[in-house]
């Protein structure tokens, strides 16, 4: 029987060529959601600081669980950013349909909003400051700013219930749906999840996550979430509306990369790289000024 | 046959969009009507007297100075982005973006452009009621 001749064509790969960090990001999201669910019975948005103090000091393995949730959540953003760089470097963004690509791009601000929600839920001095700034930034949106602020942050001053619901509900569901659509699978794969779990466990076990300053404290410097330090630095010089305009501009530029041909694509990538460099500069500046 | 199916498909799509728009409108109206009212915070008269006697001190989110009979209150919320300012040499400083205010609450440096907001105080029994 004649066999078809062997060819030099490479065997098809199991996944998309630039999906390594993406799979890992989905795995970290799984670890983050699971550890977040485990924290739910011990956290109260009405007594955020007290419940966090109890989780940290009064609950067996509470400090570890909290660190696991925090580090796995941080890692979702880090691996997602690395995945974006990998995709852009490999020019594989057109493997996704336009709608899926845009929803995938929206994952970035949704992840940052979820992280900001988690930061605010600490209820410490830095968290309360972040909440006040978040409110002012949302209120600077024209026409419906105050309503948008109430939608996300609630209408009762000092009540973190709305933030908690969006953190654990709306934003997490959006993250999961868009990630699942992007990955073409409902659940993260075993390899990505196990690797993400091992990294998160190692970090939670070796790098303790301290409690912040009590809500009534008045430290000389307050720092926002690490992913938003660049924005904190930029807002010294820019009006509050820059707090939503700059992220929106970044997301639009990133989204447009899929539709641009060279040399417009190169220009967009250069603009994104410049924005990242400026952001890194402001991040370092804020960190240095707080020392 | 195909045109009837297309028509029904379009009908479902536009009905869905209309429902989403209507829900958005209802939510917007509800959010607009849920604006938080002016908050009243009761300050213990003895604490106010102590703050005044010491030349001015923070009570929660309010800085109280002036005289025991006519205390003056200012919000400690930075007029830039709302962080709580802290006492600093010569006035107040914002720990978030570095705005500085003099002892009277006027901005002297940093991104804040407006003075710390005055808070009205009214005596009610053994307390001063601050309206925020």
Coordinates of C-alpha atoms in Angstrom, one line a residue:
Chain A
X1 CA 0.0 0.0 0.0
X2 CA 1.4 3.4 -0.9
X3 CA 1.9 5.8 1.9
X4 CA 1.8 9.6 1.5
X5 CA 5.3 11.0 1.5
X6 CA 6.6 12.7 4.7
X7 CA 6.9 16.4 4.4
X8 CA 9.1 19.0 6.2
X9 CA 6.0 20.9 7.4
X10 CA 6.0 21.3 11.2
X11 CA 3.4 19.4 13.2
X12 CA 0.5 21.5 14.3
X13 CA 0.9 22.8 17.9
X14 CA -1.5 22.1 20.6
X15 CA -2.3 25.8 21.4
X16 CA -1.7 29.2 20.0
X17 CA 2.0 29.9 19.6
X18 CA 2.1 32.8 22.1
X19 CA -0.2 31.3 24.7
X20 CA 2.4 30.3 27.4
X21 CA 1.9 33.3 29.7
X22 CA -1.8 33.4 28.8
X23 CA -2.3 29.9 30.1
X24 CA -0.4 30.8 33.2
X25 CA -2.5 33.9 33.7
X26 CA -5.7 31.8 33.5
X27 CA -4.1 29.4 36.0
X28 CA -3.4 32.3 38.4
X29 CA -6.9 33.6 37.9
X30 CA -8.2 30.1 39.0
X31 CA -6.0 30.2 42.1
X32 CA -7.0 33.8 42.9
X33 CA -10.7 33.0 42.6
X34 CA -10.4 29.9 44.7
X35 CA -8.4 31.6 47.5
X36 CA -10.8 34.6 47.3
X37 CA -13.8 32.3 47.9
X38 CA -12.0 30.8 50.9
X39 CA -11.6 34.2 52.4
X40 CA -15.2 35.2 51.9
X41 CA -16.6 33.8 55.2
X42 CA -14.0 35.7 57.3
X43 CA -14.3 39.1 55.6
X44 CA -16.9 41.8 56.3
X45 CA -17.1 45.0 54.1
X46 CA -18.8 46.7 57.0
X47 CA -15.8 46.1 59.2
X48 CA -13.1 45.8 56.6
X49 CA -10.0 46.6 58.7
X50 CA -11.1 44.6 61.8
X51 CA -11.9 41.5 59.7
X52 CA -8.6 41.8 57.9
X53 CA -6.8 42.1 61.2
X54 CA -8.6 38.9 62.3
X55 CA -7.8 37.1 59.1
X56 CA -4.1 38.1 59.4
X57 CA -3.7 37.4 63.1
X58 CA -6.6 35.5 64.6
X59 CA -7.4 32.9 61.9
X60 CA -5.3 29.8 61.5
X61 CA -3.4 30.1 58.2
X62 CA -5.4 33.3 57.5
X63 CA -2.2 35.3 56.8
X64 CA -1.2 32.6 54.3
X65 CA -4.6 32.5 52.6
X66 CA -4.6 36.3 52.3
X67 CA -1.1 36.3 50.8
X68 CA -2.0 33.5 48.4
X69 CA -5.0 35.5 47.2
X70 CA -3.0 38.7 46.8
X71 CA 0.0 37.2 45.1
X72 CA -2.0 35.1 42.7
X73 CA -4.1 38.2 41.8
X74 CA -1.0 40.3 41.2
X75 CA 0.4 37.5 39.0
X76 CA -2.7 37.5 36.9
X77 CA -1.9 41.0 35.8
X78 CA 1.9 40.4 35.4
X79 CA 1.5 37.3 33.3
X80 CA -1.3 39.0 31.3
X81 CA 1.1 41.9 30.5
X82 CA 3.8 39.4 29.5
X83 CA 1.3 37.6 27.3
X84 CA 0.4 40.9 25.6
X85 CA 4.1 41.6 24.9
X86 CA 4.5 38.0 23.6
X87 CA 1.5 38.3 21.3
X88 CA 2.6 41.7 19.9
X89 CA 6.2 40.5 19.4
X90 CA 5.0 37.3 17.6
X91 CA 2.4 39.4 15.6
X92 CA -0.3 36.8 16.5
X93 CA -3.0 39.3 17.4
X94 CA -4.9 38.6 14.3
X95 CA -5.5 34.9 15.3
X96 CA -8.4 36.3 17.3
X97 CA -11.6 37.6 15.8
X98 CA -12.0 41.3 16.1
X99 CA -14.7 41.1 18.8
X100 CA -12.7 38.6 20.9
X101 CA -9.6 40.7 20.5
X102 CA -11.3 43.8 21.9
X103 CA -12.9 41.9 24.8
X104 CA -9.4 40.5 25.5
X105 CA -7.9 44.0 25.5
X106 CA -10.6 45.1 27.9
X107 CA -9.3 42.3 30.3
X108 CA -6.5 44.6 31.1
X109 CA -8.5 47.5 32.7
X110 CA -11.0 44.9 34.2
X111 CA -8.1 43.2 35.9
X112 CA -6.7 46.5 37.2
X113 CA -10.1 47.5 38.4
X114 CA -10.5 44.1 40.2
X115 CA -7.0 44.6 41.8
X116 CA -8.0 48.2 42.8
X117 CA -11.2 46.8 44.4
X118 CA -9.1 44.3 46.4
X119 CA -6.8 47.0 47.5
X120 CA -9.7 49.2 48.7
X121 CA -11.3 46.3 50.5
X122 CA -8.3 46.3 52.9
X123 CA -10.0 49.2 54.6
X124 CA -6.7 50.6 55.9
X125 CA -5.4 54.2 55.5
X126 CA -4.1 53.6 52.0
X127 CA -7.3 51.9 51.0
X128 CA -9.5 54.7 52.1
X129 CA -7.3 57.2 50.3
X130 CA -7.5 55.1 47.1
X131 CA -11.3 54.9 47.5
X132 CA -11.5 58.7 47.8
X133 CA -9.3 59.2 44.7
X134 CA -11.2 56.5 42.7
X135 CA -14.4 58.3 43.5
X136 CA -13.1 61.7 42.4
X137 CA -11.8 60.2 39.2
X138 CA -15.1 58.5 38.3
X139 CA -17.0 61.7 39.2
X140 CA -14.8 63.6 36.6
X141 CA -16.5 61.6 33.8
X142 CA -18.7 64.0 32.0
X143 CA -22.6 63.8 32.2
X144 CA -22.8 60.7 34.3
X145 CA -19.7 60.8 36.5
X146 CA -21.5 60.9 39.9
X147 CA -23.8 58.1 38.8
X148 CA -20.9 55.9 37.6
X149 CA -19.2 56.5 40.9
X150 CA -22.3 55.4 42.8
X151 CA -22.7 52.3 40.6
X152 CA -19.2 51.1 41.4
X153 CA -18.5 52.5 44.8
X154 CA -22.0 52.6 46.3
X155 CA -24.0 55.5 47.6
X156 CA -23.4 55.2 51.4
X157 CA -20.1 56.9 52.4
X158 CA -17.8 54.5 54.2
X159 CA -19.7 51.4 53.1
X160 CA -17.5 49.0 51.1
X161 CA -20.4 46.6 50.2
X162 CA -20.7 47.8 46.6
X163 CA -16.9 47.5 46.1
X164 CA -16.9 44.0 47.5
X165 CA -19.7 42.9 45.3
X166 CA -18.1 44.2 42.2
X167 CA -14.7 42.8 43.2
X168 CA -16.0 39.3 43.9
X169 CA -18.9 39.4 41.5
X170 CA -19.1 41.6 38.5
X171 CA -15.4 42.1 37.8
X172 CA -14.4 38.5 38.5
X173 CA -17.2 37.2 36.3
X174 CA -16.2 39.5 33.5
X175 CA -12.6 38.4 33.9
X176 CA -13.5 34.7 33.8
X177 CA -15.9 35.1 30.8
X178 CA -13.5 37.1 28.7
X179 CA -10.5 34.9 29.6
X180 CA -12.5 31.8 28.8
X181 CA -13.6 33.2 25.5
X182 CA -10.1 34.3 24.7
X183 CA -8.6 30.9 25.6
X184 CA -11.4 28.9 23.9
X185 CA -11.9 26.9 27.1
X186 CA -14.1 27.3 30.2
X187 CA -11.4 26.3 32.7
X188 CA -7.7 26.8 32.9
X189 CA -5.5 23.8 31.8
X190 CA -4.0 21.6 34.5
X191 CA -0.4 22.5 33.7
X192 CA -1.0 26.2 33.9
X193 CA -3.0 25.9 37.1
X194 CA -0.6 23.7 38.9
X195 CA 2.4 25.9 37.9
X196 CA 0.4 29.0 39.0
X197 CA -0.6 27.3 42.3
X198 CA 3.1 26.3 43.0
X199 CA 4.3 29.9 42.3
X200 CA 1.5 31.5 44.4
X201 CA 2.1 29.0 47.3
X202 CA 5.9 29.7 47.2
X203 CA 5.3 33.4 47.3
X204 CA 2.7 33.3 50.0
X205 CA 5.0 31.1 52.1
X206 CA 8.2 33.1 51.7
X207 CA 7.0 36.8 51.3
X208 CA 4.7 37.8 54.1
X209 CA 2.0 40.3 53.3
X210 CA 1.9 42.9 56.0
X211 CA -1.2 44.8 57.3
X212 CA -1.5 48.4 56.2
X213 CA -1.7 51.4 58.6
X214 CA -5.0 51.6 60.5
X215 CA -7.7 53.7 58.9
X216 CA -7.4 56.5 61.4
X217 CA -3.6 56.8 61.0
X218 CA -2.1 59.8 59.2
X219 CA 1.1 58.6 57.6
X220 CA 3.3 61.2 55.8
X221 CA 3.0 59.3 52.5
X222 CA 0.3 57.0 51.1
X223 CA 0.9 54.7 48.2
X224 CA -1.8 53.3 45.9
X225 CA -1.8 49.8 44.5
X226 CA 1.5 48.9 42.8
X227 CA 0.0 48.7 39.4
X228 CA -1.4 52.3 39.7
X229 CA 1.6 54.1 41.2
X230 CA 2.5 55.6 37.8
X231 CA -1.0 57.1 37.6
X232 CA -0.6 58.4 41.2
X233 CA 2.6 60.1 40.1
X234 CA 1.0 61.5 36.9
X235 CA -2.0 62.9 38.8
X236 CA 0.3 65.3 40.6
X237 CA 0.5 67.2 37.3
X238 CA -2.7 66.3 35.5
X239 CA -6.4 66.9 36.3
X240 CA -8.5 64.1 37.8
X241 CA -10.0 63.3 34.4
X242 CA -6.6 62.0 33.4
X243 CA -7.3 59.1 35.8
X244 CA -9.7 57.6 33.3
X245 CA -8.6 59.3 30.0
X246 CA -5.0 57.9 30.1
X247 CA -6.1 54.3 30.7
X248 CA -8.8 54.6 28.0
X249 CA -6.2 56.0 25.5
X250 CA -3.9 53.1 26.3
X251 CA -6.6 50.5 25.8
X252 CA -7.7 52.1 22.5
X253 CA -4.1 52.2 21.2
X254 CA -3.6 48.6 22.2
X255 CA -6.9 47.5 20.6
X256 CA -6.1 49.3 17.4
X257 CA -2.9 47.4 16.9
X258 CA -4.9 44.5 15.5
X259 CA -6.4 46.7 12.8
X260 CA -3.2 48.5 11.8
X261 CA -0.9 47.6 8.9
X262 CA 2.8 48.4 9.0
X263 CA 4.0 51.2 9.4
X264 CA 1.0 52.4 11.4
X265 CA 1.4 49.2 13.6
X266 CA 5.0 50.2 14.3
X267 CA 3.8 53.7 15.3
X268 CA 1.2 52.4 17.6
X269 CA 3.7 50.0 19.3
X270 CA 6.2 52.8 19.7
X271 CA 3.4 55.0 21.3
X272 CA 2.5 52.1 23.7
X273 CA 6.2 51.5 24.6
X274 CA 6.7 55.2 25.2
X275 CA 3.5 55.3 27.4
X276 CA 4.9 52.3 29.4
X277 CA 8.3 54.0 29.8
X278 CA 6.7 57.2 31.1
X279 CA 4.5 55.1 33.4
X280 CA 7.5 53.3 34.8
X281 CA 9.2 56.7 35.3
X282 CA 6.3 58.0 37.4
X283 CA 6.1 54.7 39.3
X284 CA 9.8 55.0 40.3
X285 CA 9.3 58.7 41.1
X286 CA 6.4 58.0 43.5
X287 CA 8.3 55.2 45.2
X288 CA 11.4 57.4 45.7
X289 CA 9.3 60.3 47.0
X290 CA 7.7 58.0 49.6
X291 CA 11.1 56.9 51.0
Chain B
X1 CA -38.6 31.7 4.2
X2 CA -35.1 33.1 4.8
X3 CA -36.3 36.7 4.9
X4 CA -38.9 35.8 7.6
X5 CA -36.2 34.2 9.6
X6 CA -34.0 37.2 9.1
X7 CA -36.8 39.5 10.2
X8 CA -37.5 37.5 13.4
X9 CA -33.7 37.4 14.1
X10 CA -33.5 41.2 13.7
X11 CA -36.7 41.6 15.8
X12 CA -35.1 39.6 18.7
X13 CA -31.8 41.6 18.4
X14 CA -33.5 45.0 18.5
X15 CA -35.9 44.0 21.3
X16 CA -32.8 42.9 23.3
X17 CA -31.1 46.2 22.6
X18 CA -34.2 48.1 23.6
X19 CA -34.4 46.2 26.8
X20 CA -30.7 46.9 27.6
X21 CA -31.2 50.6 26.9
X22 CA -34.4 50.7 29.0
X23 CA -32.6 48.9 31.9
X24 CA -29.7 51.4 31.6
X25 CA -32.1 54.3 31.7
X26 CA -33.9 52.9 34.8
X27 CA -30.5 52.3 36.5
X28 CA -29.3 55.8 35.6
X29 CA -32.5 57.4 37.1
X30 CA -32.2 55.3 40.2
X31 CA -28.5 56.2 40.7
X32 CA -29.2 59.9 40.1
X33 CA -32.0 59.9 42.7
X34 CA -29.7 58.1 45.2
X35 CA -27.3 61.0 45.7
X36 CA -26.2 60.9 49.3
X37 CA -27.8 63.6 51.4
X38 CA -25.7 66.1 53.5
X39 CA -24.2 64.1 56.3
X40 CA -24.4 65.3 59.9
X41 CA -21.6 64.4 62.2
X42 CA -22.0 65.0 65.9
X43 CA -18.8 66.3 67.6
X44 CA -18.6 66.0 71.4
X45 CA -18.6 69.6 72.8
X46 CA -15.8 68.7 75.3
X47 CA -13.6 67.3 72.4
X48 CA -14.3 70.5 70.5
X49 CA -13.3 72.6 73.5
X50 CA -10.1 70.6 73.9
X51 CA -9.3 71.0 70.2
X52 CA -9.8 74.8 70.4
X53 CA -7.8 75.1 73.6
X54 CA -4.8 73.4 72.0
X55 CA -4.9 75.8 69.1
X56 CA -6.7 73.4 66.8
X57 CA -6.9 69.7 66.4
X58 CA -8.4 67.0 64.1
X59 CA -11.6 65.3 65.2
X60 CA -12.1 62.5 62.8
X61 CA -12.3 63.9 59.3
X62 CA -12.7 67.5 60.6
X63 CA -10.1 70.1 61.8
X64 CA -11.5 72.3 64.6
X65 CA -9.9 75.6 65.7
X66 CA -11.3 79.1 66.6
X67 CA -12.8 79.7 70.0
X68 CA -14.9 77.6 72.4
X69 CA -17.9 79.8 71.7
X70 CA -17.4 80.0 67.9
X71 CA -15.3 77.1 66.7
X72 CA -14.3 77.0 63.1
X73 CA -14.3 73.6 61.3
X74 CA -12.6 72.6 58.1
X75 CA -12.8 69.4 56.2
X76 CA -9.6 67.4 56.1
X77 CA -10.4 66.1 52.6
X78 CA -7.7 67.3 50.2
X79 CA -9.4 69.5 47.5
X80 CA -7.3 67.8 44.8
X81 CA -8.5 64.2 44.9
X82 CA -10.0 63.7 48.4
X83 CA -7.2 62.1 50.4
X84 CA -7.2 63.0 54.1
X85 CA -4.6 65.6 54.8
X86 CA -2.5 65.4 57.9
X87 CA -1.0 68.1 60.2
X88 CA 2.4 69.3 59.0
X89 CA 4.7 72.2 60.0
X90 CA 2.8 75.4 59.2
X91 CA -0.4 73.7 58.2
X92 CA -1.5 70.6 56.4
X93 CA 0.0 68.2 53.9
X94 CA -1.7 65.6 51.6
X95 CA 0.0 62.2 51.8
X96 CA -1.1 61.1 48.3
X97 CA 0.0 63.8 45.9
X98 CA 1.9 66.2 48.0
X99 CA -0.4 69.2 48.2
X100 CA 0.3 71.6 51.1
X101 CA -2.0 74.0 52.8
X102 CA -1.3 76.7 55.3
X103 CA -2.8 76.8 58.8
X104 CA -5.9 78.6 57.5
X105 CA -6.4 75.8 54.9
X106 CA -5.3 77.8 51.8
X107 CA -3.3 75.9 49.3
X108 CA 0.4 76.8 49.1
X109 CA 2.0 74.1 47.1
X110 CA 1.2 71.0 45.0
X111 CA -1.7 70.2 42.7
X112 CA -4.6 71.4 45.0
X113 CA -6.0 74.7 43.8
X114 CA -8.8 75.3 46.4
X115 CA -8.7 75.8 50.1
X116 CA -9.8 73.1 52.5
X117 CA -13.6 73.3 52.7
X118 CA -15.3 75.1 55.6
X119 CA -17.7 72.9 57.5
X120 CA -20.7 74.6 59.1
X121 CA -21.1 73.8 62.9
X122 CA -24.3 74.2 64.9
X123 CA -24.7 73.7 68.6
X124 CA -27.2 71.0 69.5
X125 CA -27.3 70.1 73.2
X126 CA -23.9 68.7 74.3
X127 CA -22.6 68.4 70.8
X128 CA -21.6 70.4 67.8
X129 CA -23.2 69.2 64.6
X130 CA -21.0 69.3 61.5
X131 CA -22.7 69.2 58.1
X132 CA -20.5 67.6 55.5

